[in-house]
Short mmCIF file of C-alpha atoms and ligand atoms in Angstrom, two decimals:
data_model
loop_
_atom_site.label_atom_id
_atom_site.label_comp_id
_atom_site.label_asym_id
_atom_site.label_seq_id
_atom_site.Cartn_x
_atom_site.Cartn_y
_atom_site.Cartn_z
CA MET A 1 -16.57 12.65 -11.30
CA ASP A 2 -18.07 15.74 -10.04
CA CYS A 3 -16.22 18.00 -12.38
CA SER A 4 -17.97 21.14 -11.51
CA ALA A 5 -16.75 20.55 -7.67
CA ARG A 6 -13.22 20.44 -8.75
CA PHE A 7 -12.76 23.37 -11.11
CA ARG A 8 -14.80 25.47 -8.88
CA ILE A 9 -12.24 28.56 -7.67
CA ARG A 10 -13.83 29.48 -4.50
CA THR A 11 -12.81 32.49 -2.33
CA PRO A 12 -12.95 32.22 1.81
CA SER A 13 -14.89 35.34 3.25
CA PRO A 14 -12.57 37.39 4.82
CA ALA A 15 -14.39 37.12 8.17
CA ALA A 16 -12.47 33.86 8.31
CA SER A 17 -9.99 34.16 10.25
CA SER A 18 -10.23 37.56 11.09
CA HIS A 19 -9.26 37.21 14.50
CA LEU A 20 -5.94 35.19 13.33
CA ALA A 21 -2.57 37.18 12.07
CA GLY A 22 -1.95 34.52 9.00
CA GLU A 23 -5.41 35.77 7.74
CA SER A 24 -5.70 34.12 4.00
CA ARG A 25 -5.14 36.48 1.33
CA ARG A 26 -5.27 34.74 -1.87
CA PRO A 27 -8.18 32.94 -3.39
CA VAL A 28 -8.19 29.28 -2.15
CA GLY A 29 -9.30 27.06 -4.86
CA ARG A 30 -8.90 23.02 -6.34
CA VAL A 31 -7.47 25.07 -9.62
CA SER A 32 -5.90 28.08 -9.77
CA VAL A 33 -5.88 29.64 -12.91
CA ARG A 34 -2.66 32.00 -13.49
CA PRO A 35 -1.65 34.56 -15.71
CA MET A 36 1.61 33.86 -17.79
CA ALA A 37 4.09 35.83 -15.93
CA SER A 38 5.59 37.17 -19.18
CA ALA A 39 2.44 38.27 -20.63
CA ALA A 40 0.83 39.50 -17.36
CA SER A 41 1.33 43.26 -18.07
CA VAL A 42 0.27 43.13 -22.04
CA GLU A 43 -2.98 44.62 -22.69
CA GLU A 44 -3.24 44.38 -26.67
CA PRO A 45 0.12 43.02 -28.41
CA THR A 46 0.01 43.78 -32.08
CA ALA A 47 0.57 41.22 -34.17
CA ALA A 48 4.11 41.94 -34.78
CA ALA A 49 4.65 41.92 -31.51
CA SER A 50 3.16 38.97 -30.64
CA GLU A 51 4.92 37.35 -33.49
CA THR A 52 8.68 38.50 -32.22
CA LYS A 53 7.12 37.40 -28.38
CA ARG A 54 8.99 34.53 -27.12
CA ARG A 55 6.94 31.48 -26.67
CA PRO A 56 6.25 31.05 -22.31
CA THR A 57 8.87 28.35 -20.95
CA GLY A 58 7.18 25.88 -18.46
CA ASP A 59 8.39 27.47 -15.49
CA SER A 60 6.49 30.91 -16.48
CA PHE A 61 3.19 29.34 -14.93
CA ILE A 62 4.68 28.23 -11.16
CA ARG A 63 4.79 30.61 -8.64
CA ARG A 64 8.14 31.95 -7.69
CA HIS A 65 8.42 31.01 -4.68
CA LEU A 66 7.57 27.52 -6.03
CA ARG A 67 10.57 28.22 -8.49
CA SER A 68 12.88 28.51 -5.62
CA LEU A 69 11.82 25.72 -3.43
CA ALA A 70 14.18 23.23 -2.32
CA PRO A 71 13.06 19.67 -3.89
CA TYR A 72 11.76 17.12 -1.20
CA GLN A 73 14.59 14.20 -0.95
CA PRO A 74 12.04 11.37 -1.60
CA ILE A 75 12.86 7.49 -0.33
CA LEU A 76 13.33 5.06 -2.85
CA PRO A 77 10.64 2.61 -3.48
CA PHE A 78 10.87 -0.99 -2.01
CA GLU A 79 10.85 -2.41 -5.78
CA VAL A 80 13.47 0.04 -6.92
CA LEU A 81 15.37 -0.40 -4.00
CA SER A 82 15.39 -3.89 -4.60
CA ALA A 83 16.84 -3.92 -8.07
CA ARG A 84 19.26 -1.35 -7.66
CA LEU A 85 20.84 -3.40 -4.29
CA GLY A 86 20.67 -6.78 -5.89
CA ARG A 87 18.65 -8.24 -3.20
CA LYS A 88 14.95 -9.13 -2.49
CA PRO A 89 12.59 -6.69 -0.71
CA GLU A 90 12.44 -9.19 2.45
CA ASP A 91 15.75 -8.57 2.99
CA ILE A 92 16.07 -5.44 2.77
CA VAL A 93 16.54 -3.68 6.49
CA LYS A 94 14.13 -0.23 5.77
CA LEU A 95 14.98 2.07 8.77
CA ASP A 96 14.90 5.15 6.64
CA ALA A 97 11.01 6.51 6.25
CA ASN A 98 9.89 5.68 10.31
CA GLU A 99 7.06 3.41 9.34
CA ASN A 100 5.63 0.82 11.57
CA PRO A 101 7.28 -2.64 10.60
CA TYR A 102 4.91 -4.49 12.42
CA GLY A 103 2.29 -3.22 10.00
CA PRO A 104 -1.61 -3.58 10.79
CA PRO A 105 -3.79 -5.44 12.97
CA PRO A 106 -4.95 -8.87 10.86
CA GLU A 107 -8.29 -7.26 10.66
CA VAL A 108 -7.34 -4.79 8.02
CA ALA A 109 -6.32 -7.53 5.79
CA THR A 110 -9.75 -8.85 6.02
CA ALA A 111 -11.74 -5.64 5.74
CA LEU A 112 -9.12 -5.13 2.18
CA GLY A 113 -10.39 -8.55 1.36
CA ASN A 114 -14.25 -7.88 1.50
CA LEU A 115 -14.18 -4.45 -0.14
CA LYS A 116 -17.81 -4.73 -1.59
CA PHE A 117 -17.54 -1.37 -3.68
CA PRO A 118 -14.05 -0.65 -4.47
CA TYR A 119 -15.45 0.75 -8.44
CA VAL A 120 -17.78 3.57 -6.44
CA TYR A 121 -16.18 6.78 -5.06
CA PRO A 122 -15.43 6.88 -1.53
CA ASP A 123 -17.62 8.93 0.94
CA PRO A 124 -16.16 12.72 0.68
CA GLU A 125 -17.15 13.33 4.33
CA SER A 126 -15.51 9.80 5.87
CA ARG A 127 -18.52 9.49 7.95
CA HIS A 128 -17.70 5.69 9.05
CA LEU A 129 -13.96 6.70 9.86
CA ARG A 130 -14.80 10.08 11.49
CA ALA A 131 -17.55 8.19 13.80
CA ALA A 132 -14.78 5.73 14.68
CA LEU A 133 -12.47 8.26 15.59
CA ALA A 134 -14.34 10.10 17.48
CA GLU A 135 -14.89 7.06 19.94
CA ASP A 136 -11.03 6.42 19.99
CA CYS A 137 -10.29 10.03 20.64
CA GLY A 138 -13.01 10.90 22.86
CA LEU A 139 -13.85 14.19 20.52
CA GLU A 140 -16.83 14.63 17.99
CA SER A 141 -16.42 13.81 14.75
CA GLU A 142 -17.51 17.32 13.69
CA TYR A 143 -14.06 18.62 14.99
CA ILE A 144 -12.33 15.92 12.92
CA LEU A 145 -11.35 15.75 9.32
CA ALA A 146 -9.55 12.83 7.41
CA GLY A 147 -7.04 13.05 5.20
CA CYS A 148 -5.10 11.19 2.52
CA GLY A 149 -1.79 11.13 5.07
CA ALA A 150 -1.70 13.84 7.60
CA ASP A 151 0.83 15.22 5.23
CA GLU A 152 -2.16 16.39 2.92
CA LEU A 153 -3.78 18.03 5.73
CA ILE A 154 -0.34 19.94 6.28
CA ASP A 155 -0.50 21.21 2.39
CA LEU A 156 -4.29 21.39 3.01
CA ILE A 157 -3.27 24.46 5.86
CA MET A 158 -0.40 25.89 4.06
CA ARG A 159 -2.54 26.11 1.01
CA LEU A 160 -4.63 28.41 3.30
CA GLU A 161 -1.25 30.67 4.19
CA PHE A 162 -1.20 30.12 8.07
CA SER A 163 2.03 29.24 9.71
CA ILE A 164 3.24 26.03 11.49
CA SER A 165 4.72 25.33 14.49
CA ILE A 166 5.79 22.32 16.72
CA ILE A 167 5.79 22.43 20.36
CA ILE A 168 5.82 19.75 23.31
CA ASN A 169 5.17 20.69 26.91
CA ASP A 170 1.76 22.24 27.79
CA GLU A 171 3.22 25.22 29.48
CA ASP A 172 4.85 26.15 26.28
CA LEU A 173 1.56 25.51 23.96
CA LEU A 174 -0.68 27.90 26.10
CA LYS A 175 1.91 30.65 25.67
CA ILE A 176 2.00 30.32 21.93
CA LEU A 177 -1.45 30.21 22.02
CA ASP A 178 -2.12 33.19 23.83
CA LEU A 179 -0.33 34.63 20.46
CA PRO A 180 -2.37 36.13 17.75
CA ILE A 181 -1.09 33.22 15.21
CA LEU A 182 -2.41 29.82 13.81
CA VAL A 183 -0.75 26.86 15.77
CA VAL A 184 -0.50 23.51 13.90
CA LEU A 185 0.47 20.99 16.29
CA ASP A 186 2.11 17.45 14.92
CA GLU A 187 1.03 14.23 16.83
CA ALA A 188 2.31 12.15 14.27
CA TYR A 189 4.15 10.54 17.06
CA ILE A 190 2.45 11.16 19.92
CA GLU A 191 1.92 7.14 20.62
CA PHE A 192 5.47 7.15 21.27
CA SER A 193 5.71 9.58 23.74
CA SER A 194 4.86 10.06 27.25
CA LEU A 195 2.64 12.91 26.22
CA GLN A 196 -1.17 12.99 26.30
CA THR A 197 -2.78 14.09 23.00
CA ARG A 198 -4.29 17.64 22.95
CA MET A 199 -6.83 16.90 20.20
CA SER A 200 -9.62 18.12 22.53
CA TRP A 201 -7.86 21.59 23.18
CA VAL A 202 -9.40 22.70 19.55
CA LYS A 203 -13.03 23.20 21.45
CA LYS A 204 -11.34 25.87 24.06
CA HIS A 205 -9.05 27.38 21.33
CA ASP A 206 -9.80 29.02 18.30
CA ASN A 207 -6.20 29.27 16.71
CA LEU A 208 -5.20 25.08 17.45
CA ILE A 209 -4.91 22.78 14.98
CA VAL A 210 -4.16 18.95 16.27
CA LEU A 211 -2.50 16.56 13.44
CA ARG A 212 -2.58 12.69 13.70
CA THR A 213 -1.72 9.49 11.52
CA PHE A 214 -2.44 5.96 10.79
CA SER A 215 1.37 5.75 9.51
CA LYS A 216 3.12 4.88 12.29
CA ARG A 217 0.40 4.21 15.16
CA ALA A 218 -1.26 1.07 12.94
CA GLY A 219 1.35 0.77 10.42
CA LEU A 220 -0.55 2.10 7.56
CA ALA A 221 1.78 4.38 5.57
CA GLY A 222 1.06 3.08 2.41
CA LEU A 223 -2.45 2.99 2.43
CA ARG A 224 -2.19 6.78 3.11
CA VAL A 225 -4.72 8.15 6.04
CA GLY A 226 -4.06 11.07 8.07
CA TYR A 227 -6.50 12.78 10.29
CA GLY A 228 -7.03 16.44 11.97
CA ALA A 229 -8.86 18.42 14.77
CA PHE A 230 -10.28 21.28 14.13
CA PRO A 231 -11.76 24.21 15.73
CA LEU A 232 -15.24 24.85 14.18
CA SER A 233 -14.40 28.33 12.84
CA ILE A 234 -11.63 26.99 10.67
CA ILE A 235 -13.17 23.10 9.68
CA GLU A 236 -16.03 24.99 7.25
CA TYR A 237 -12.96 26.07 5.18
CA LEU A 238 -10.86 22.97 4.66
CA TRP A 239 -14.24 21.11 3.91
CA ARG A 240 -14.40 23.43 1.13
CA ALA A 241 -10.53 23.86 -0.14
CA LYS A 242 -10.14 20.00 0.11
CA GLN A 243 -10.28 17.41 -2.63
CA PRO A 244 -13.60 15.78 -2.81
CA TYR A 245 -12.26 12.18 -2.52
CA ASN A 246 -9.18 12.64 -0.69
CA VAL A 247 -9.36 9.09 1.58
CA SER A 248 -9.92 6.37 -0.52
CA VAL A 249 -12.39 3.26 0.02
CA ALA A 250 -9.10 0.97 0.79
CA ALA A 251 -8.17 3.30 3.47
CA GLU A 252 -10.81 4.28 5.33
CA VAL A 253 -11.92 0.85 5.66
CA SER A 254 -8.35 -0.20 6.77
CA ALA A 255 -8.38 2.47 9.14
CA CYS A 256 -11.79 1.64 10.60
CA ALA A 257 -10.48 -2.11 10.89
CA ALA A 258 -7.57 -0.95 12.64
CA LEU A 259 -9.55 0.71 15.58
CA GLN A 260 -11.13 -2.10 15.68
CA ASN A 261 -8.18 -3.94 17.72
CA PRO A 262 -6.75 -1.63 19.91
CA ALA A 263 -5.06 -4.50 21.65
CA TYR A 264 -2.58 -4.74 18.62
CA LEU A 265 -1.71 -1.29 18.66
CA GLU A 266 -0.92 -0.93 22.06
CA ASN A 267 1.15 -4.31 21.82
CA VAL A 268 3.16 -3.21 18.68
CA LYS A 269 3.47 -0.05 20.51
CA ASN A 270 5.11 -1.44 23.13
CA LEU A 271 7.37 -3.48 21.01
CA LEU A 272 8.78 -0.22 19.41
CA LEU A 273 9.10 1.69 22.76
CA GLN A 274 11.21 -1.49 24.03
CA GLU A 275 13.07 -1.91 20.84
CA ARG A 276 13.79 1.66 20.95
CA ASP A 277 15.74 1.59 24.40
CA ARG A 278 17.50 -1.27 23.16
CA LEU A 279 18.58 0.69 19.95
CA PHE A 280 19.32 3.76 22.01
CA ASP A 281 21.73 1.74 24.36
CA LEU A 282 23.32 -0.06 21.71
CA LEU A 283 24.01 3.11 19.51
CA LYS A 284 26.00 4.95 22.43
CA GLY A 285 28.16 1.93 22.25
CA ILE A 286 29.14 3.38 18.56
CA PRO A 287 32.10 5.43 18.76
CA PHE A 288 31.46 7.64 15.63
CA LEU A 289 27.76 8.36 16.81
CA LYS A 290 26.09 10.57 19.38
CA PRO A 291 22.52 9.64 19.46
CA PHE A 292 19.73 11.60 21.31
CA PRO A 293 16.98 10.90 23.11
CA SER A 294 13.92 9.90 21.55
CA HIS A 295 10.02 10.47 21.92
CA SER A 296 9.56 8.98 18.74
CA ASN A 297 10.01 6.08 16.57
CA PHE A 298 13.17 7.27 15.27
CA ILE A 299 16.86 8.40 16.65
CA LEU A 300 18.25 11.00 15.69
CA CYS A 301 22.25 11.10 15.65
CA GLU A 302 25.25 13.14 15.39
CA VAL A 303 27.88 11.43 13.43
CA THR A 304 31.05 12.18 15.20
CA SER A 305 34.73 11.77 14.57
CA GLY A 306 35.37 12.71 11.50
CA LYS A 307 33.03 9.75 9.69
CA ASP A 308 30.96 11.42 6.67
CA ALA A 309 27.19 10.79 7.54
CA LYS A 310 26.41 10.41 3.61
CA LYS A 311 29.26 7.74 3.38
CA ILE A 312 27.77 5.90 6.82
CA LYS A 313 24.37 5.78 4.94
CA GLU A 314 25.51 4.55 1.32
CA ASP A 315 27.70 1.74 3.02
CA LEU A 316 25.02 0.75 5.29
CA ALA A 317 22.48 0.72 2.18
CA LYS A 318 25.00 -1.78 0.15
CA MET A 319 24.60 -3.98 3.09
CA GLY A 320 21.12 -4.25 2.62
CA VAL A 321 20.27 -1.34 5.75
CA MET A 322 18.68 1.82 4.92
CA ILE A 323 18.60 4.51 6.73
CA ARG A 324 18.42 8.45 6.32
CA HIS A 325 21.06 11.00 6.06
CA TYR A 326 20.84 14.82 5.80
CA ASP A 327 22.85 17.34 4.17
CA LYS A 328 20.81 20.53 4.56
CA LYS A 329 22.64 23.18 6.68
CA GLU A 330 20.24 22.16 10.17
CA LEU A 331 21.00 19.15 10.36
CA LYS A 332 24.26 18.21 7.82
CA GLY A 333 26.02 15.58 9.54
CA TYR A 334 23.14 13.16 11.22
CA ILE A 335 21.42 10.69 10.50
CA ARG A 336 18.12 9.21 11.46
CA ILE A 337 17.25 5.40 12.01
CA SER A 338 13.84 4.19 12.40
CA VAL A 339 13.51 1.87 14.96
CA GLY A 340 12.17 -1.36 13.57
CA LYS A 341 12.06 -5.08 14.77
CA PRO A 342 14.65 -6.27 17.09
CA GLU A 343 16.41 -8.74 13.87
CA HIS A 344 16.51 -4.82 12.34
CA THR A 345 18.28 -3.56 14.85
CA ASP A 346 20.62 -6.94 14.56
CA ALA A 347 21.25 -5.96 11.09
CA LEU A 348 22.11 -2.48 11.55
CA MET A 349 24.45 -3.09 14.59
CA LYS A 350 26.15 -5.48 12.68
CA GLY A 351 26.79 -3.22 9.38
CA LEU A 352 27.80 -0.30 11.79
CA LYS A 353 30.24 -2.88 13.52
CA ALA A 354 31.55 -3.28 10.23
CA LEU A 355 32.19 0.20 9.44
CA GLN A 356 34.06 0.66 12.55
CA LEU A 357 36.52 -1.78 11.20
C1 LIG B 1 6.41 15.03 11.78
C2 LIG B 1 5.24 14.01 11.03
N1 LIG B 1 4.30 14.81 10.33
C3 LIG B 1 3.04 14.14 9.26
C4 LIG B 1 4.13 13.10 8.83
C5 LIG B 1 3.16 12.29 7.45
O1 LIG B 1 2.14 11.03 7.80
P1 LIG B 1 1.49 10.91 6.89
O2 LIG B 1 2.19 9.79 6.55
O3 LIG B 1 0.03 10.72 7.56
O4 LIG B 1 1.24 11.65 6.11
C6 LIG B 1 5.40 12.21 9.03
C7 LIG B 1 5.89 11.80 8.06
O5 LIG B 1 6.86 10.71 8.88
C8 LIG B 1 6.10 12.67 10.00
O6 LIG B 1 7.68 12.37 10.60
#
């Protein structure tokens, strides 16, 4: 392991993004060494003073904004769910995390079975994958960075203290790109929409980043592979800030193998789109749900008629059907249902009808 690289603290040059409003103001590094909040202003504590000084608690090492951050509500892993619900994992209808239930093309299992050097660290530059993506997207590999899921790239971008925006139509996007801000366009679900990718726009717009993922499109959520297109003036700083071995050997091999079978990816996408239409129509028939049209592989529904979103989620879980509910301000009283296979929709509808009685 390259320890020297891991523990270096790097400071990007102020020129890094001088034309952008979201300029990085703090050092970006793999490890940030912070003084204890309680000791920061003390210069030379006397022996007596240090004796009476309280030992710091762990949270004094944590940045203030992180201390007040609401925790992410993670979904439960299959094995834990299975034990809790008393059902075999294969008997659980999992529509709570927008995964692709068809999984990856068969080439992925073959490639994983044939891994020759799993004991060797992965290529820090994910060269094979970036070359395959360059062919797939029609964008040169120098503009592309791969990550341990799109989530890692979002995290990297946030560490540079830029702002994030999500936009849909071309006209709005062009207007926003005219502003002196960095725009991060999340295309995690682009394959399920009728929109064209804007990855190649990064060549013309120095303030645009476009993120994509293999989680939805290729059914590889568990392998963790995402990628992004970046302007050359930004990508060089992400190369410096990222973990050296962020994309595992298994993840890179799997993503490359998935790209070898575009017909499979297209077929699975079409099956999910068909199912999305059927699910939408069926949900419209449920008197306590108001589904919203979707451009992704999930359908958001408002829970109406005095029913409780959390209770619906819990009752369905008892029947082995997992969906997601929201209890935060903006989406309180809403549920989100991932599009699954036809039999998943059938199980969901059976459960929802049982709740109507
Ligand atoms: C909008 C959006 N972006 C990014 C992600 C994360 O993608 P990945 O699995 O590649 O981290 C998700 C995951 O559900 C998502 O909904």
